[in-house]
Short mmCIF file of C-alpha atoms and ligand atoms in Angstrom, two decimals:
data_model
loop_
_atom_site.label_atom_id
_atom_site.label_comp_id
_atom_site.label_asym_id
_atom_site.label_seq_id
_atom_site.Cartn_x
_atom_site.Cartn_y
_atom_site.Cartn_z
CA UNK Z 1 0.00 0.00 0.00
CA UNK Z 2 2.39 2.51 -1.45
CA UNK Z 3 0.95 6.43 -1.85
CA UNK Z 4 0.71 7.20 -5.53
CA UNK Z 5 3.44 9.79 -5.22
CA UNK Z 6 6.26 7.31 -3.84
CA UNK Z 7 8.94 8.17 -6.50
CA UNK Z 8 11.55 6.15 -5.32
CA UNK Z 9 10.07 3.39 -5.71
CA UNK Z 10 9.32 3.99 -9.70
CA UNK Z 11 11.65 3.24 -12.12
CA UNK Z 12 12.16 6.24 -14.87
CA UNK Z 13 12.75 5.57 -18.72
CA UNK Z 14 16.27 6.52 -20.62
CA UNK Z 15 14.44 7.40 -24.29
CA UNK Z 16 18.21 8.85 -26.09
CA UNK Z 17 17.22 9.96 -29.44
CA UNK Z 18 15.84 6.60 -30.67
CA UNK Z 19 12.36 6.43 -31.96
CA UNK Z 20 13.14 3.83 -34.44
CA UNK Z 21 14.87 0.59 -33.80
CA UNK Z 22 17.71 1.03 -36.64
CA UNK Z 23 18.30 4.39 -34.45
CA UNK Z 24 18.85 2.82 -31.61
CA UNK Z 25 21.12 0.15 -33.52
CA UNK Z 26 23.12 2.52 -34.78
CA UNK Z 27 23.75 4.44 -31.38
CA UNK Z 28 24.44 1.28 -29.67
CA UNK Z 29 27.18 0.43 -32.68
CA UNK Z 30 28.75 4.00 -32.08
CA UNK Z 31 28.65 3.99 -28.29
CA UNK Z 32 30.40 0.04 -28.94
CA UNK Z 33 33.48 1.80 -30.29
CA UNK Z 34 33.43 4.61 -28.79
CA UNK Z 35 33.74 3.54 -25.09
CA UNK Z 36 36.83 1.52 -25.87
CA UNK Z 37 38.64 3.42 -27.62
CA UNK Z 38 38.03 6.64 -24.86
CA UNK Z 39 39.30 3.64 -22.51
CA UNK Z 40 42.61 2.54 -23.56
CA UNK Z 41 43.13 6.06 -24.99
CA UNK Z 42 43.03 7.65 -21.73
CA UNK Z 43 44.39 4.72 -19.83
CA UNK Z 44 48.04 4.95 -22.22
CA UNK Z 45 48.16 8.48 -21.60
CA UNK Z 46 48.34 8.04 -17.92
CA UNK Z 47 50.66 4.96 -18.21
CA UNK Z 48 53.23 6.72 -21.21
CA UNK Z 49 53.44 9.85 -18.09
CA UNK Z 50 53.64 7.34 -15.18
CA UNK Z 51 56.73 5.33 -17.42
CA UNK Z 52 58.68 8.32 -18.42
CA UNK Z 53 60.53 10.52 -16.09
CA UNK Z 54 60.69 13.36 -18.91
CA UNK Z 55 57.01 13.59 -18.29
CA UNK Z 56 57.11 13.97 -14.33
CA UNK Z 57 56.18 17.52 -14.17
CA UNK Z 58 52.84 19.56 -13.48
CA UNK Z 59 51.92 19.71 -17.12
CA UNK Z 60 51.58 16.06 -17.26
CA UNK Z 61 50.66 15.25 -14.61
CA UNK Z 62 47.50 17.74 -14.82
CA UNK Z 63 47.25 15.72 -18.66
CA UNK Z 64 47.03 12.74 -16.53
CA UNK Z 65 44.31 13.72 -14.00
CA UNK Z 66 42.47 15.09 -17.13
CA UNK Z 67 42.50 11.58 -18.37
CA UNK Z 68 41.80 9.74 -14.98
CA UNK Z 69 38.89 12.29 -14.88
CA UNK Z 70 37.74 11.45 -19.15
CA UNK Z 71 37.67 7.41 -17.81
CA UNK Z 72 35.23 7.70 -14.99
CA UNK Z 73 33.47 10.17 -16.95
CA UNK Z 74 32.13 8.58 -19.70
CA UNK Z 75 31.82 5.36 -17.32
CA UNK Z 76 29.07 7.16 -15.85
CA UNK Z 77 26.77 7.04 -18.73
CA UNK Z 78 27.94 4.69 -21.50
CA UNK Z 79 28.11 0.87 -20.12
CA UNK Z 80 24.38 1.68 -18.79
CA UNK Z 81 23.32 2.65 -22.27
CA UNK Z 82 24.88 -0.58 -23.80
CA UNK Z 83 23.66 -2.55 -21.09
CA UNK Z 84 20.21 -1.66 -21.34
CA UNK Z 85 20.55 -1.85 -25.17
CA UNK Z 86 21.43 -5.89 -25.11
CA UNK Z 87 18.82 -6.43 -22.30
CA UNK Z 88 15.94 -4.55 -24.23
CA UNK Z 89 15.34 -2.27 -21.55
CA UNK Z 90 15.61 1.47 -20.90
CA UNK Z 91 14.37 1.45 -16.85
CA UNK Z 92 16.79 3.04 -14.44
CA UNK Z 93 16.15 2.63 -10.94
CA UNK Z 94 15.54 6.45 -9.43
CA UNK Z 95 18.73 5.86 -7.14
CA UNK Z 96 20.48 4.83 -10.06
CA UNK Z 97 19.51 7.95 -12.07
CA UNK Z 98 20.87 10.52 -9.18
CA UNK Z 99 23.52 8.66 -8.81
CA UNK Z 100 24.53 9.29 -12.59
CA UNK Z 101 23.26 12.97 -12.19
CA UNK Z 102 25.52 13.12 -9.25
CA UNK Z 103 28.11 11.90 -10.78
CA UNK Z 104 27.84 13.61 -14.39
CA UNK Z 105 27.82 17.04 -12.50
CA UNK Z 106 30.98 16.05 -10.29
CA UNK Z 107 32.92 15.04 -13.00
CA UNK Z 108 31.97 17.85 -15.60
CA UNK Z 109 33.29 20.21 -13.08
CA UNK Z 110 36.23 18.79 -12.07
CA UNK Z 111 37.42 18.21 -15.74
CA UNK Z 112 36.82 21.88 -16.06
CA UNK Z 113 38.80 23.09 -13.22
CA UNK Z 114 41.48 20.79 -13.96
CA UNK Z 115 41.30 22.54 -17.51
CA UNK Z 116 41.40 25.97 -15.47
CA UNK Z 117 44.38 24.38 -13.73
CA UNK Z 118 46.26 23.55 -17.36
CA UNK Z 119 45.62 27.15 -18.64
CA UNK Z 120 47.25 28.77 -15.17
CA UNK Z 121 50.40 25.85 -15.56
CA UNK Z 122 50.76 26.88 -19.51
CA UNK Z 123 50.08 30.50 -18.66
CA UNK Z 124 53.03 30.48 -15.38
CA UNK Z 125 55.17 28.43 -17.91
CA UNK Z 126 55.25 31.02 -20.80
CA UNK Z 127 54.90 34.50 -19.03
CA UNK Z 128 57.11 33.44 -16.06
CA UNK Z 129 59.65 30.77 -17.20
CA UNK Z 130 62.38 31.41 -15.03
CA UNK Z 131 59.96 31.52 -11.51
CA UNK Z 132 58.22 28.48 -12.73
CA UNK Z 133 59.50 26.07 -10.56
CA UNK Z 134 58.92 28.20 -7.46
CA UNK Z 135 55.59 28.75 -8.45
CA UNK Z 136 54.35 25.78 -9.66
CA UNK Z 137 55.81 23.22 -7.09
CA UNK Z 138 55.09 19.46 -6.99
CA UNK Z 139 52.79 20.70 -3.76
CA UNK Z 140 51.23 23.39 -5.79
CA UNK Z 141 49.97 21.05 -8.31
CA UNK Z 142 48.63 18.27 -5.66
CA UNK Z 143 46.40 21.06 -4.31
CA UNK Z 144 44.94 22.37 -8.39
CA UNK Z 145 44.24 18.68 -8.05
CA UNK Z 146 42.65 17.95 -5.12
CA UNK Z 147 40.71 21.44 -5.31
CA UNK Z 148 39.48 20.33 -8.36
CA UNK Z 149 37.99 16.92 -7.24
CA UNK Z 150 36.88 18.82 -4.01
CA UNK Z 151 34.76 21.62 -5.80
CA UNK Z 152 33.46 19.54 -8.52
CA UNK Z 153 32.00 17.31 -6.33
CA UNK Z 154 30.98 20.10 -4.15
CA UNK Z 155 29.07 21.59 -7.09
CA UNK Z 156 27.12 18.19 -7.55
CA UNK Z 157 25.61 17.88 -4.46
CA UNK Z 158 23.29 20.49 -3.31
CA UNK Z 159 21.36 19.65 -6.94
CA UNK Z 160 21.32 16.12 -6.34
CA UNK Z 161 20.18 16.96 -3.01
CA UNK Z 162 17.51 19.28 -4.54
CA UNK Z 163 16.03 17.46 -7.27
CA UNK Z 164 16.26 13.94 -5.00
CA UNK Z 165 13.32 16.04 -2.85
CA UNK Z 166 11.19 16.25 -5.90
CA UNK Z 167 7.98 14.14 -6.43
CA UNK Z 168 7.80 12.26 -9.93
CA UNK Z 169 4.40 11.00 -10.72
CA UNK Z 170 3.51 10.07 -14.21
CA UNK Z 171 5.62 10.57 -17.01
CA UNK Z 172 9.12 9.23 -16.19
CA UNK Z 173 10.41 9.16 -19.49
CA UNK Z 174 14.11 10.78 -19.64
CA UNK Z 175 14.34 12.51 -23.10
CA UNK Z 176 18.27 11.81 -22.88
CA UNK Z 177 20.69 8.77 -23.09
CA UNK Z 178 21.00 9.19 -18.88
CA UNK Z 179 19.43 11.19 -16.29
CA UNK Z 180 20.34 15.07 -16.82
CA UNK Z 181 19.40 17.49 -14.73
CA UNK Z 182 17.46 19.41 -17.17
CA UNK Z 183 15.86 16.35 -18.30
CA UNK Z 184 14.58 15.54 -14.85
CA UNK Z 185 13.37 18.62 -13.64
CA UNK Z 186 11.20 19.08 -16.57
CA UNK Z 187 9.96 15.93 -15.34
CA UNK Z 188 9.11 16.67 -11.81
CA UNK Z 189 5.39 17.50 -10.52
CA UNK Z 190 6.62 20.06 -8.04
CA UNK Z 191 7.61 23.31 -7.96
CA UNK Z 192 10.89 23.78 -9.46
CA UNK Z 193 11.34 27.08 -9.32
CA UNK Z 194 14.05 26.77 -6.79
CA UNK Z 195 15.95 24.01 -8.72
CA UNK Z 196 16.12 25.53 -11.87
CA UNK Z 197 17.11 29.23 -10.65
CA UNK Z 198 19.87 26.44 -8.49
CA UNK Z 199 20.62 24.87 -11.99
CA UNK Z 200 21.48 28.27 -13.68
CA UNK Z 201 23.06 29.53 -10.45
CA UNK Z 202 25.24 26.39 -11.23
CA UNK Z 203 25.82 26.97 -14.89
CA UNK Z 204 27.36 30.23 -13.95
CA UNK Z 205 29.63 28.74 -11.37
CA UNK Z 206 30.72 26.04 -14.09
CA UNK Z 207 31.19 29.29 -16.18
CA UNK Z 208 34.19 30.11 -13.34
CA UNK Z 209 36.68 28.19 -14.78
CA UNK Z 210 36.24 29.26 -18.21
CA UNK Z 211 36.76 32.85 -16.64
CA UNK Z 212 40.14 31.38 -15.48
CA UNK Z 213 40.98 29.80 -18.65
CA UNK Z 214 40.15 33.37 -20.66
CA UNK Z 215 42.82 35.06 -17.82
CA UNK Z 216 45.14 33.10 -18.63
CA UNK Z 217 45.19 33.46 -22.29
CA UNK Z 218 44.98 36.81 -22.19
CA UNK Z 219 47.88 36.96 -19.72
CA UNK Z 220 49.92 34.89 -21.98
CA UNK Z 221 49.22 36.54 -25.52
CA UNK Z 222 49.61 39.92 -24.08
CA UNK Z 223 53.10 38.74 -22.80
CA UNK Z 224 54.44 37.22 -26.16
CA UNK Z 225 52.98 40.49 -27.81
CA UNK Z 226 54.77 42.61 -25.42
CA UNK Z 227 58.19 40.97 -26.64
CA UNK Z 228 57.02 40.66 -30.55
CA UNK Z 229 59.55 37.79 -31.69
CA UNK Z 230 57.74 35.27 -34.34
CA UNK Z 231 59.01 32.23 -32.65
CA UNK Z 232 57.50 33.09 -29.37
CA UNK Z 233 54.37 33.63 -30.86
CA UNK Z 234 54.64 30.12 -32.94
CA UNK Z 235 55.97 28.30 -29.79
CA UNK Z 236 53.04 30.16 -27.86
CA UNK Z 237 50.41 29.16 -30.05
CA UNK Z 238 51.60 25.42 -30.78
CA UNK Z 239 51.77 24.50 -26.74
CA UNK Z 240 48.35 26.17 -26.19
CA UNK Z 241 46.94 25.14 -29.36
CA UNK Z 242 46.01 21.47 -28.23
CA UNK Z 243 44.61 22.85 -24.82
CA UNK Z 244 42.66 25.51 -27.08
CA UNK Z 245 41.29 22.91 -28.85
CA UNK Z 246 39.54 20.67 -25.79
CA UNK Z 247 38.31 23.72 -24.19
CA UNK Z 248 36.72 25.20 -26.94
CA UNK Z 249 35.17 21.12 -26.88
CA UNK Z 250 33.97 21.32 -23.88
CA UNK Z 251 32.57 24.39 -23.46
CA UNK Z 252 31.09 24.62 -27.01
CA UNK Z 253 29.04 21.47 -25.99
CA UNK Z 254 28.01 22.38 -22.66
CA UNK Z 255 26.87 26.29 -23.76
CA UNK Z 256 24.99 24.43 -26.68
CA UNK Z 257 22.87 22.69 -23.86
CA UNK Z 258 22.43 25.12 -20.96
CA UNK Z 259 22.64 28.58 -21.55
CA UNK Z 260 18.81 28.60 -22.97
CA UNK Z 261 15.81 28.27 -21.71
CA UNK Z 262 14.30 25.01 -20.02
CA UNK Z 263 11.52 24.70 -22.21
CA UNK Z 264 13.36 24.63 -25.38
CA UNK Z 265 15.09 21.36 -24.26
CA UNK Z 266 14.16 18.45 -26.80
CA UNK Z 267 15.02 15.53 -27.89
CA UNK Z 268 17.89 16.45 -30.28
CA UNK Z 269 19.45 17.82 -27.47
CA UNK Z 270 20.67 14.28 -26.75
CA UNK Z 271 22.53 14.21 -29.62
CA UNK Z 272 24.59 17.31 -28.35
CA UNK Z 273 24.92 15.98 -25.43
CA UNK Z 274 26.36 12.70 -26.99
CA UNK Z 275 29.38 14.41 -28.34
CA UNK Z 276 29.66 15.68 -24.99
CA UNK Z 277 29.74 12.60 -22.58
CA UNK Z 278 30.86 10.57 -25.32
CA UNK Z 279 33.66 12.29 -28.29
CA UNK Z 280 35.07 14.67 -26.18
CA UNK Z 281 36.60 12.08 -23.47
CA UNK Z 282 37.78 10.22 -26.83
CA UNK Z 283 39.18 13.34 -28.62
CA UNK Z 284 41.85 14.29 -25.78
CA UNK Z 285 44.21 11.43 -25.61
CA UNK Z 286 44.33 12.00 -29.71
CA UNK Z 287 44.48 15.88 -29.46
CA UNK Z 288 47.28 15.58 -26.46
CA UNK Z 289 49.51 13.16 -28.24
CA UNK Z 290 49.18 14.21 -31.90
CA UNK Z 291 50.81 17.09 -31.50
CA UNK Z 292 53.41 16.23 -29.26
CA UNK Z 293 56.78 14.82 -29.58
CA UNK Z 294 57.30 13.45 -26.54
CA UNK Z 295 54.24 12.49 -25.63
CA UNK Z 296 54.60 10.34 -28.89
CA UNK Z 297 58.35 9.28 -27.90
CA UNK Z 298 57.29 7.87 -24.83
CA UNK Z 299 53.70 6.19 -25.85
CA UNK Z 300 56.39 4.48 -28.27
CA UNK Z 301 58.53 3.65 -25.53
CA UNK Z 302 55.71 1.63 -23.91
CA UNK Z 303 54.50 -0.60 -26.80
CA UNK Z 304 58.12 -1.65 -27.65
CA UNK Z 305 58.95 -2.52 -23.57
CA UNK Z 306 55.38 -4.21 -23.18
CA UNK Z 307 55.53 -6.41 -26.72
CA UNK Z 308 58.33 -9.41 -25.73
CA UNK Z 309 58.13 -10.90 -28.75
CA UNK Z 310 60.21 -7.48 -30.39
CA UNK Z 311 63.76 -9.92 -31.10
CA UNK Z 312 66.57 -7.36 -30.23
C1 NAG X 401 47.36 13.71 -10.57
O1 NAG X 401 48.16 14.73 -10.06
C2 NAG X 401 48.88 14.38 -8.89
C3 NAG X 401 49.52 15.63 -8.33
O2 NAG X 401 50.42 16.22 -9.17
C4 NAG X 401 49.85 13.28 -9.23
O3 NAG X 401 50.62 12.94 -8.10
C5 NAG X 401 49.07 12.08 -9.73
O4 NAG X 401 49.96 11.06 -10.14
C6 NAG X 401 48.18 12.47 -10.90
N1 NAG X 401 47.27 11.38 -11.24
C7 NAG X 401 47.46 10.55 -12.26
C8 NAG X 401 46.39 9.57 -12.53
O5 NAG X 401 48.45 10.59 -12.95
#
């Protein structure tokens, strides 16, 4: 004798953007690929740094947490999609679903401030090159990492807290491929005033990091303009280029699904939000180690020590 408005014990509905079946097929194909290759991308990145002592220094070891960071964060959402693809469901237990909110806002955040934390590194390491040592100590960079971890998942909880004290009755059908915020509150039977003015308040402090990232750029392009020499500006614009490039990734994605209104959310929103929970964590390792030497060198290094058949 459960009251009608009981909503954890009702299960809610993960639609993605399938409405027909060789849709579905074809996301569940994608998603196949995609979630190994983000895997083992990520996971040689952090074992190439880890092997090679050239690569013990803040830079990489900010690369590496970005990586550690990319793995969890596409864990949160992509073996639930392909499980409930082979099982013929799309039911997600309410816990489950805050649980991946949770999670999805914890991690977004953190792999933005660790981004934040990249741009001050590059930023310290091309203005300041003689004081960078000083500046950016081994203790320094613990703390841009554990700050990060701390304030992500610092930002996650008040609006899983929030939106677990809704009431769900009726339509639980998630117009996403996992249980977004935006998704959910539109969902909800109470008022959600609060929530969503919370949700926007919490856009803006995602929006903090970007600030930091924008600083930084403009402290370092304003430094190699200040000593006009077209190497500087090449060597500037090659070492940022690659961190240029994930930002504008990230961000592009995320501004493409918040900063509107909450009624214009539909379904091919999903889609946008697939490139975000699913190519971007596969695009770094490539962007990273494309255009870098060493990075290259030392992912190298690693296949030839791990393959014993290589007859020297
Ligand atoms: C993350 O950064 C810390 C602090 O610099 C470092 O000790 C750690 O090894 C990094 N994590 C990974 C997975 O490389």
């Amino acid at each position: 004798m459960r009251e009608e408005n009981h909503s954890s014990v009702l299960d809610f509905l993960l639609l993605g953007v399938s409405i027909h079946q060789e849709q579905e097929d074809f996301f569940f194909v994608l998603f196949l690929f995609i979630y190994p290759i983000t895997l083992i991308g990520n996971l040689l990145i952090i074992l190439a740094i880890r092997s090679d002592i050239r690569l013990h220094n803040p830079m990489y070891f900010l690369l590496a947490n970005l990586s550690f960071v990319d793995i969890f964060f596409s864990s949160v959402t992509i073996p639930k999609m392909l499980a409930n693809h082979l099982l013929g469901t799309k039911g997600i237990s309410f816990g489950g679903c805050l649980t991946q909110m949770y999670f999805m806002i914890a991690l977004a955040n953190t792999d933005s401030y660790i981004l934040a934390a990249m741009a001050y590194d590059l930023a310290v390491a091309i203005t300041c090159p003689l004081h960078y040592t000083t500046i950016i100590s081994p203790r320094t960079c613990a703390l841009l990492v554990i700050g990060s971890w701390v304030l992500g998942n610092g930002n996650a909880l008040p609006h899983t807290l929030l939106t677990a004290s809704l009431s769900f009755c009726g339509n639980q059908e998630v117009a996403n491929f996992y249980c977004d915020i935006a998704c959910l509150l539109k969902l909800s039977c109470s008022d959600i005033h609060f929530n969503v003015k919370m949700m926007y308040l919490g856009v803006g402090v995602f929006s903090v990091p970007l600030l930091c990232i924008v600083i930084s750029y403009v402290w370092v392009f304003s430094a190699v303009l200040r000593v006009p020499s077209t190497k500087g500006v090449l060597k500037a614009f090659s070492t940022c280029g690659s961190h240029l490039t994930v930002v504008s990734l990230y961000y592009g994605t995320v501004m493409g699904m918040y900063f509107r209104p909450l009624t214009s959310y539909s379904l091919k929103d999903a889609v946008i939000t697939m490139m975000y929970i699913a190519v971007t964590p596969m695009l770094n390792p490539f962007i990273y180690t494309l255009r870098n030497r060493v990075m290259k060198a030392s992912l190298g290094k690693l296949f030839s020590k791990k393959m014993p058949s290589h007859p020297t």
